[in-house]
Short mmCIF file of C-alpha atoms in Angstrom, two decimals:
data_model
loop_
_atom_site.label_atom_id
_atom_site.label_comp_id
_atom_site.label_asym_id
_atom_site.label_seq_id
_atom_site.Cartn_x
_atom_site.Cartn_y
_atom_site.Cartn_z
CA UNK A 1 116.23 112.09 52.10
CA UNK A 2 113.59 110.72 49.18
CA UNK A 3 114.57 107.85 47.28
CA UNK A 4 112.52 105.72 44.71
CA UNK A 5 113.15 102.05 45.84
CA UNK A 6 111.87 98.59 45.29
CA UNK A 7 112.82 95.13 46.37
CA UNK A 8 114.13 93.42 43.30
CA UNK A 9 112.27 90.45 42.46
CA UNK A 10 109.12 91.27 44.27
CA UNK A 11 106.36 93.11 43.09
CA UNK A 12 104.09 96.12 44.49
CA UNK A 13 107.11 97.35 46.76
CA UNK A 14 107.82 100.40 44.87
CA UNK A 15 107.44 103.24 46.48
CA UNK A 16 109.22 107.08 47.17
CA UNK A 17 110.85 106.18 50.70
CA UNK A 18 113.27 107.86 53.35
CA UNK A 19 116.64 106.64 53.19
CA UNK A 20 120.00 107.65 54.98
CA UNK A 21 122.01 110.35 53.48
CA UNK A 22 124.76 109.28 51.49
CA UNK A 23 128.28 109.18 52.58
CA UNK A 24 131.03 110.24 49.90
CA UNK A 25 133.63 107.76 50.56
CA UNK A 26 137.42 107.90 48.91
CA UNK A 27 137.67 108.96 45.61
CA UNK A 28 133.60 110.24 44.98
CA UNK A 29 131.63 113.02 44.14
CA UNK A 30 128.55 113.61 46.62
CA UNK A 31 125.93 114.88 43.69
CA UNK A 32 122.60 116.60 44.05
CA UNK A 33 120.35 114.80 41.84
CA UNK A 34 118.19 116.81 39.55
CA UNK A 35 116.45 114.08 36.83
CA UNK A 36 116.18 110.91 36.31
CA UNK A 37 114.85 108.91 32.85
CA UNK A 38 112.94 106.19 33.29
CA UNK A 39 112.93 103.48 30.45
CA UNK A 40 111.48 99.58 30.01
CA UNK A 41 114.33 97.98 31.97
CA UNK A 42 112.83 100.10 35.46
CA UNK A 43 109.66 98.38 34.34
CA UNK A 44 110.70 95.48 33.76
CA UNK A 45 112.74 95.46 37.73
CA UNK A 46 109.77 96.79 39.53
CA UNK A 47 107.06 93.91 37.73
CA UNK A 48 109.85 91.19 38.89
CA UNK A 49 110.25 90.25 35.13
CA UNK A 50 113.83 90.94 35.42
CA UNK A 51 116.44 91.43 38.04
CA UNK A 52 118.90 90.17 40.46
CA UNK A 53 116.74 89.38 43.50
CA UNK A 54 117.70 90.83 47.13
CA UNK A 55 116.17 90.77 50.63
CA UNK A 56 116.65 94.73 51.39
CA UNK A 57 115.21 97.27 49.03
CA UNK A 58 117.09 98.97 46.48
CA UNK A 59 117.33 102.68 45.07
CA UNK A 60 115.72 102.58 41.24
CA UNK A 61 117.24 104.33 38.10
CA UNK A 62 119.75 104.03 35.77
CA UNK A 63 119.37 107.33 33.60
CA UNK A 64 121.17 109.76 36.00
CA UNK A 65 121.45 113.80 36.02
CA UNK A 66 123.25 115.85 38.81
CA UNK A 67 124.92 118.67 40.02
CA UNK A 68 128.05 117.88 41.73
CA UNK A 69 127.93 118.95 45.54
CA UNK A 70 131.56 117.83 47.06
CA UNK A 71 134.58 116.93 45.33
CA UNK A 72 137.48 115.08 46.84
CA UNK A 73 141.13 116.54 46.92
CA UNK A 74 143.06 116.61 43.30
CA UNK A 75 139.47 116.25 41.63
CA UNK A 76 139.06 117.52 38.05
CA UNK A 77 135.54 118.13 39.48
CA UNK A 78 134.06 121.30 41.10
CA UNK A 79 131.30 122.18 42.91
CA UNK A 80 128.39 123.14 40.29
CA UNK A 81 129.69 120.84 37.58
CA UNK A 82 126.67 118.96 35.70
CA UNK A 83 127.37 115.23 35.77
CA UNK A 84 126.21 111.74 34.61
CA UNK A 85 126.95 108.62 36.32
CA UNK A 86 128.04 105.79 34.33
CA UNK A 87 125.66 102.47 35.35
CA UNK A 88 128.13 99.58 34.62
CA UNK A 89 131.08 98.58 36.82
CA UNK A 90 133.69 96.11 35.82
CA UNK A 91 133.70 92.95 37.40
CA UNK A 92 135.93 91.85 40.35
CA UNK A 93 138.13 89.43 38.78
CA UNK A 94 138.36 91.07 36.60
CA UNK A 95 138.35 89.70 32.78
CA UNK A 96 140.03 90.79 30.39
CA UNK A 97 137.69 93.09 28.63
CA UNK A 98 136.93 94.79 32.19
CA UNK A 99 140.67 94.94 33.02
CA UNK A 100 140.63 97.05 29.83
CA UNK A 101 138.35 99.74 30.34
CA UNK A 102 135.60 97.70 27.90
CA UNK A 103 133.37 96.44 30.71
CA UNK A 104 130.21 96.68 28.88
CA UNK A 105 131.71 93.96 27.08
CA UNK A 106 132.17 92.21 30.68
CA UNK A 107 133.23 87.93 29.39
CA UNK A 108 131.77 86.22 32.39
CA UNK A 109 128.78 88.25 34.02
CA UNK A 110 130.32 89.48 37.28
CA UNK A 111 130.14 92.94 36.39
CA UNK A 112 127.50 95.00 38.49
CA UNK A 113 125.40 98.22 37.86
CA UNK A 114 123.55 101.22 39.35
CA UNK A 115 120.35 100.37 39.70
CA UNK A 116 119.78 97.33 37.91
CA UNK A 117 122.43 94.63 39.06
CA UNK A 118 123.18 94.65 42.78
CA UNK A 119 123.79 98.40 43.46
CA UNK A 120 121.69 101.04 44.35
CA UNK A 121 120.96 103.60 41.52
CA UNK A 122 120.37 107.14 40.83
CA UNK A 123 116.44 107.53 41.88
CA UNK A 124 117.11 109.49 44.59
CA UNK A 125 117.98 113.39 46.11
CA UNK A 126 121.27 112.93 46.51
CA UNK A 127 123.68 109.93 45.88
CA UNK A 128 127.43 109.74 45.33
CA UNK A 129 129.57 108.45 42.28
CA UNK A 130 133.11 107.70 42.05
CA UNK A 131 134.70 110.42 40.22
CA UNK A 132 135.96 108.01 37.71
CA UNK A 133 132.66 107.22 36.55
CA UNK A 134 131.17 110.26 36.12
CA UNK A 135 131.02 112.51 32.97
CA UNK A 136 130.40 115.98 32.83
CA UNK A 137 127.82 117.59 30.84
CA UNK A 138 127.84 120.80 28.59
CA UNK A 139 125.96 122.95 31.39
CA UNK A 140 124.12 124.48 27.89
CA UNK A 141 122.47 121.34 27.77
CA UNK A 142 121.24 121.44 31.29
CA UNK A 143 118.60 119.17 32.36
CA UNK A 144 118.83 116.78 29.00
CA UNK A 145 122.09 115.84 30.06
CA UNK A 146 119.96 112.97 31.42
CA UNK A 147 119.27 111.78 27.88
CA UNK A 148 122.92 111.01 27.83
CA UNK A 149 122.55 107.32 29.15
CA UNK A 150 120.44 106.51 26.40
CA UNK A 151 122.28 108.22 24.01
CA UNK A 152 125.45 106.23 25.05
CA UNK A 153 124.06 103.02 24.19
CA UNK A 154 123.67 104.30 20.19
CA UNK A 155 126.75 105.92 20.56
CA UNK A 156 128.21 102.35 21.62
CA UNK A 157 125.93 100.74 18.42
CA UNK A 158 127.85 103.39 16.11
CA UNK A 159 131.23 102.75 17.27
CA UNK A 160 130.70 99.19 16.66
CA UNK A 161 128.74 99.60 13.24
CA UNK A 162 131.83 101.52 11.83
CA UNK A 163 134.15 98.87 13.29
CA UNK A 164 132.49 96.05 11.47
CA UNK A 165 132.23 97.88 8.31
CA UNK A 166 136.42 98.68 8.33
CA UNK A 167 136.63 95.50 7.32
CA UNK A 168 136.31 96.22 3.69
CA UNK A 169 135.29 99.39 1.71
CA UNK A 170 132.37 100.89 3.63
CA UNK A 171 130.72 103.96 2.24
CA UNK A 172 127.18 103.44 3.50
CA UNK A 173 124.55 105.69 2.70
CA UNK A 174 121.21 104.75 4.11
CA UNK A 175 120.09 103.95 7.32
CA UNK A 176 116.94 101.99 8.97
CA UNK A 177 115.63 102.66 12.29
CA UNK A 178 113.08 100.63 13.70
CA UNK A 179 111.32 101.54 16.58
CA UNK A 180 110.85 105.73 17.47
CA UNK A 181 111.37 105.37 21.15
CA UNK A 182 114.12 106.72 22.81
CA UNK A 183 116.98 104.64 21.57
CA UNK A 184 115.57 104.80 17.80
CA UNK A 185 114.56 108.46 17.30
CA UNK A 186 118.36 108.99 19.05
CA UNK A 187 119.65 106.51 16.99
CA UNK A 188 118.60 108.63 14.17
CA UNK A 189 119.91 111.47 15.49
CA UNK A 190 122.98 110.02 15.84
CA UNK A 191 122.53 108.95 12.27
CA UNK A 192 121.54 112.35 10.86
CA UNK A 193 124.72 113.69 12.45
CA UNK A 194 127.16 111.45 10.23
CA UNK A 195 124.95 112.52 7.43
CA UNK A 196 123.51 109.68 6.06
CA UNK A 197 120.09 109.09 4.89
CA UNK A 198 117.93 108.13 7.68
CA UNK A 199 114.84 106.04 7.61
CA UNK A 200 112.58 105.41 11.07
CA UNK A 201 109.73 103.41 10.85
CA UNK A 202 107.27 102.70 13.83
CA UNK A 203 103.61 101.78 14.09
CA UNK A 204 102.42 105.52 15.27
CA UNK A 205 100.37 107.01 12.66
CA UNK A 206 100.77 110.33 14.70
CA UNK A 207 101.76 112.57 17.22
CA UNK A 208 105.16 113.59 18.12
CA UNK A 209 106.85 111.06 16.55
CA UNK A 210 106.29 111.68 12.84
CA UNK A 211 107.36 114.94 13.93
CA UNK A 212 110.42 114.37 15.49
CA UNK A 213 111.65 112.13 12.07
CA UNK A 214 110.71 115.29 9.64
CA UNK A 215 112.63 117.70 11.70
CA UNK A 216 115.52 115.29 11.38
CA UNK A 217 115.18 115.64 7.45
CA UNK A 218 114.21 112.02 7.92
CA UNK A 219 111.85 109.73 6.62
CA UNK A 220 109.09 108.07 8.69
CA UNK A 221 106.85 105.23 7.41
CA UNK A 222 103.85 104.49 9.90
CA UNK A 223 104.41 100.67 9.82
CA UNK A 224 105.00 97.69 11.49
CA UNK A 225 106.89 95.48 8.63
CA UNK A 226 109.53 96.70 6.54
CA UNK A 227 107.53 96.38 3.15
CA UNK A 228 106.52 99.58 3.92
CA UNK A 229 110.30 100.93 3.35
CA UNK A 230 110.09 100.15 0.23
CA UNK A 231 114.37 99.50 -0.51
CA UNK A 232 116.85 97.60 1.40
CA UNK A 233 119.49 99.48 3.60
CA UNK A 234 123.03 99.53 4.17
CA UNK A 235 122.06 99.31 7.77
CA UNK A 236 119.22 98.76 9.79
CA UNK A 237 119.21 99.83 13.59
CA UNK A 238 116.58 97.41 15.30
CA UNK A 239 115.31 99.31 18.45
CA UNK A 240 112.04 97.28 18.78
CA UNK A 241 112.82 93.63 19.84
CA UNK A 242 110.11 92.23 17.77
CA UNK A 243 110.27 89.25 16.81
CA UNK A 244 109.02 89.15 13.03
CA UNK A 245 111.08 92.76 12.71
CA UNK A 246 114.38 91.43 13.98
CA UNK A 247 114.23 88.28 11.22
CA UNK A 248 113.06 90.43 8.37
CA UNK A 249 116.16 92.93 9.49
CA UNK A 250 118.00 90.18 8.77
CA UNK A 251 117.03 89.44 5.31
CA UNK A 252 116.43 93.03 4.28
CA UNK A 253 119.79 94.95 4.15
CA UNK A 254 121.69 95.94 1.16
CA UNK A 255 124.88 93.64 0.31
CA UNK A 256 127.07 93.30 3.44
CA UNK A 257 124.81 94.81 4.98
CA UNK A 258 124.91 95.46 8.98
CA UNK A 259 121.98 94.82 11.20
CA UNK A 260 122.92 96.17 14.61
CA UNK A 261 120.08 94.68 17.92
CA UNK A 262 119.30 97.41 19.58
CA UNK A 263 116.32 96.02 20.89
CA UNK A 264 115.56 93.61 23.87
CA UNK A 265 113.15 90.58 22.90
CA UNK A 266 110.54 89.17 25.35
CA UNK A 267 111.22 85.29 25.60
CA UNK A 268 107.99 82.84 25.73
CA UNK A 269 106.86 84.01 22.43
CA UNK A 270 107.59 81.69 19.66
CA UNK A 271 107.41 82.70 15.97
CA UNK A 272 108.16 80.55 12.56
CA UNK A 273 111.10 81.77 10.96
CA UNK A 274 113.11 80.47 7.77
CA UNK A 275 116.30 79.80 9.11
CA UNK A 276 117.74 78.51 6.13
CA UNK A 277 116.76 81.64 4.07
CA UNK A 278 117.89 83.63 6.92
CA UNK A 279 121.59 81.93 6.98
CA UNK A 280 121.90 81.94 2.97
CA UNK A 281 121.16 85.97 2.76
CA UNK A 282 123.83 86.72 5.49
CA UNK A 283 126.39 84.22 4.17
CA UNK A 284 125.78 84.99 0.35
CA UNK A 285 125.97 88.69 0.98
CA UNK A 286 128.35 88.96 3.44
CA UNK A 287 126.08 90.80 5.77
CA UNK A 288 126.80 90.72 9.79
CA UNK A 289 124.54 91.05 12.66
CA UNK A 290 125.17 91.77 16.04
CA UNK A 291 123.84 92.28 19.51
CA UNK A 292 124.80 95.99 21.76
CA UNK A 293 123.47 96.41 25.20
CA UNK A 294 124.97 99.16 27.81
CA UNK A 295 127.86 101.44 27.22
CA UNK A 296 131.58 102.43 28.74
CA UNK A 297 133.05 105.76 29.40
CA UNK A 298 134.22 106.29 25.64
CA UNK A 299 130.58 105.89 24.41
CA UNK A 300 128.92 108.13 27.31
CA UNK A 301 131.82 111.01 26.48
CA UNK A 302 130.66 110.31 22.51
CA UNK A 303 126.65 110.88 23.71
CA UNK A 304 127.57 113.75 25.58
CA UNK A 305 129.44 115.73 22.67
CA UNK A 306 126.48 114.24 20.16
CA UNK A 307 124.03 116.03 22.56
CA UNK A 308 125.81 118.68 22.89
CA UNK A 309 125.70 119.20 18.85
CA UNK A 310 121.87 118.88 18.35
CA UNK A 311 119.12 121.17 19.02
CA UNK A 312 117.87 121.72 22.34
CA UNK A 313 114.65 122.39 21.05
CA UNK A 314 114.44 118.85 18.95
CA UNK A 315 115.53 116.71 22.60
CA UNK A 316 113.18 118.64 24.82
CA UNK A 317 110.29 117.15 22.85
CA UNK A 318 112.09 114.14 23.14
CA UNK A 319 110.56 114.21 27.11
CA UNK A 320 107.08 113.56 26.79
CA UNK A 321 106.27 113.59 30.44
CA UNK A 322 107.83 115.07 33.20
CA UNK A 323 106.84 114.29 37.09
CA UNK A 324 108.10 115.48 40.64
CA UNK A 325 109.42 112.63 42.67
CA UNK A 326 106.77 112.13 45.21
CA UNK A 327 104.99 111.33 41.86
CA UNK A 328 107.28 108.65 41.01
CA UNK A 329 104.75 105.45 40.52
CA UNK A 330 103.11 107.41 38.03
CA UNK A 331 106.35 107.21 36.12
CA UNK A 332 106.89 103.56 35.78
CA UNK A 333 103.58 103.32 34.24
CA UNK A 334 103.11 101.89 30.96
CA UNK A 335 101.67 104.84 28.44
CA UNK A 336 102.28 106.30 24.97
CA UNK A 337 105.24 108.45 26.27
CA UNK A 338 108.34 108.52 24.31
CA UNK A 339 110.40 109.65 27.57
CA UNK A 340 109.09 109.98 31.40
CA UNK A 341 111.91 112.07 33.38
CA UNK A 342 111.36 112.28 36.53
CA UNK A 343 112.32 115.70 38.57
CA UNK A 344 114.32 114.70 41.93
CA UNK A 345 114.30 118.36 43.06
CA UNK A 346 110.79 118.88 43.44
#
């Protein structure tokens, strides 16, 4: 069968390959896979940037869509079910957050993942999961059940945001996205749905993004600092990484105000920064900042019903590009897309 693979820390040995058929072993689901998202951290594994390096090559993709094929005995599964397998497995050990079903909170690294850390991933025609970490999708939804990864990670970020704020009265009523790729313009879905005042701002003048914001009932502001906003917010959902946008998150929120990092910063770029400002805003008004990066069966269950909730018509746009998988190279290139899916059927 077709698989996208790649040796992890080299570069210019991706490429759509044979590989063996997979072999359900105890306990999994043998899935036909049907899409796969592709998203910065498959760029940033095929370009070497990032990555646990191997000798033998690896199957890509972490944003997973399939149809189960083959269920085990006792399975709450069936043949036909649409299904998403979860990237993250708990470490060996394992600590305590992993022992506890929280391993994307994993306390000393030895967790490993589907196509990113050490196992093979989704990118290919067929692939097995083990039936515990797999989530089945609304079949209405169909094939952007694959936008459920993503969507776990915000769902994660909104978990935690509401978390933090139980610590005292919390009422918020605004919210700031930065950044309208995937995670942001879902994070202001996401947003939308607890009815809140949404704010996105991003440095596209126009297109689809502008677009997608309005028929949120949201705001956009074609920008690339947060003077443009105009107000501070109760919270501010940095999808970007930026540098100079992830400080002035900091020092623009409303009192107690909750900056949630979204987004992943390249290092080797220095900026100036005023720490000391930057300390006496978040001390003074009580305002907390925090880091989310990958998600655990709760939060892909909470994406799932939030898709599930929203219109079709809104996340189809969402997928700006959409390529068979002898195609796949074309994929991982760098363009303007908001979300490249590839189509493992074709």
């Amino acid at each position: 069968m077709r698989a996208i693979t790649f040796v992890p820390g080299k570069q210019g040995t991706l490429g759509v390959t044979e590989v063996p058929e997979p072999e359900p072993g105890a306990g999994e689901l043998l899935v036909q896979g049907l899409a796969l998202g592709i998203c910065g951290t498959d760029r940033e594994l095929i370009s070497g940037e990032y990555g646990w390096p191997r000798q033998e090559p690896m199957i890509l993709g972490h944003e997973s869509l399939g149809q189960v094929l083959q269920v085990p005995d006792g399975s709450a599964y069936s043949p036909g079910d649409l299904v998403v397998g979860v990237v993250r497995r708990p470490d060996p050990v394992p600590c305590g957050a992993c022992a506890r079903g929280e391993f994307d909170m994993c306390r000393n690294g030895e967790y490993t993942e589907r196509g990113i850390k050490e196992r093979d991933g989704y990118g290919s025609e067929r692939w097995t999961v083990e039936a515990a970490y797999a989530v089945k999708i609304d079949p209405a939804l169909g094939t952007l059940g694959v936008l459920v990864e993503p969507a776990s990670v915000v769902a994660k970020a909104w978990e935690h945001i509401e978390a933090i704020g139980s610590r005292a009265w919390f009422e918020p009523r605004t919210v700031l996205v930065t950044g309208a790729g995937p995670i942001g313009l879902l994070g202001a879905l996401l947003s939308r749905q607890r009815g809140l005042e949404v704010h996105v701002l991003d440095r596209a003048a126009d297109g689809v993004k502008p677009a997608l914001v309005a028929d949120l009932d949201a705001t956009y502001h074609a920008a690339s600092d947060l003077k443009a906003v105009g107000f501070k917010p109760d919270i501010i959902l940095e999808c970007t990484g930026a540098g100079p946008l992830v400080f002035d998150a900091m020092l623009n929120t409303a009192e107690a105000g909750i900056v949630c990092l979204a987004g992943v910063s390249a290092g080797g770029r220095p900026i100036s920064a005023d720490a000391g400002q930057i300390n006496r805003d978040i001390v003074l008004e009580n305002d907390v900042v925090f880091g989310t990066v990958n998600a655990n069966l709760r939060h892909y269950r909470a994406a799932a019903d939030a898709l599930s909730q929203a219109d079709p018509a809104w996340l189809e746009r969402l997928i700006t590009r959409r390529l068979p998988l002898d195609r796949a190279t074309e994929a991982l290139e760098r363009g303007q897309d908001v979300k490249v899916v590839i189509d493992l059927t074709t």
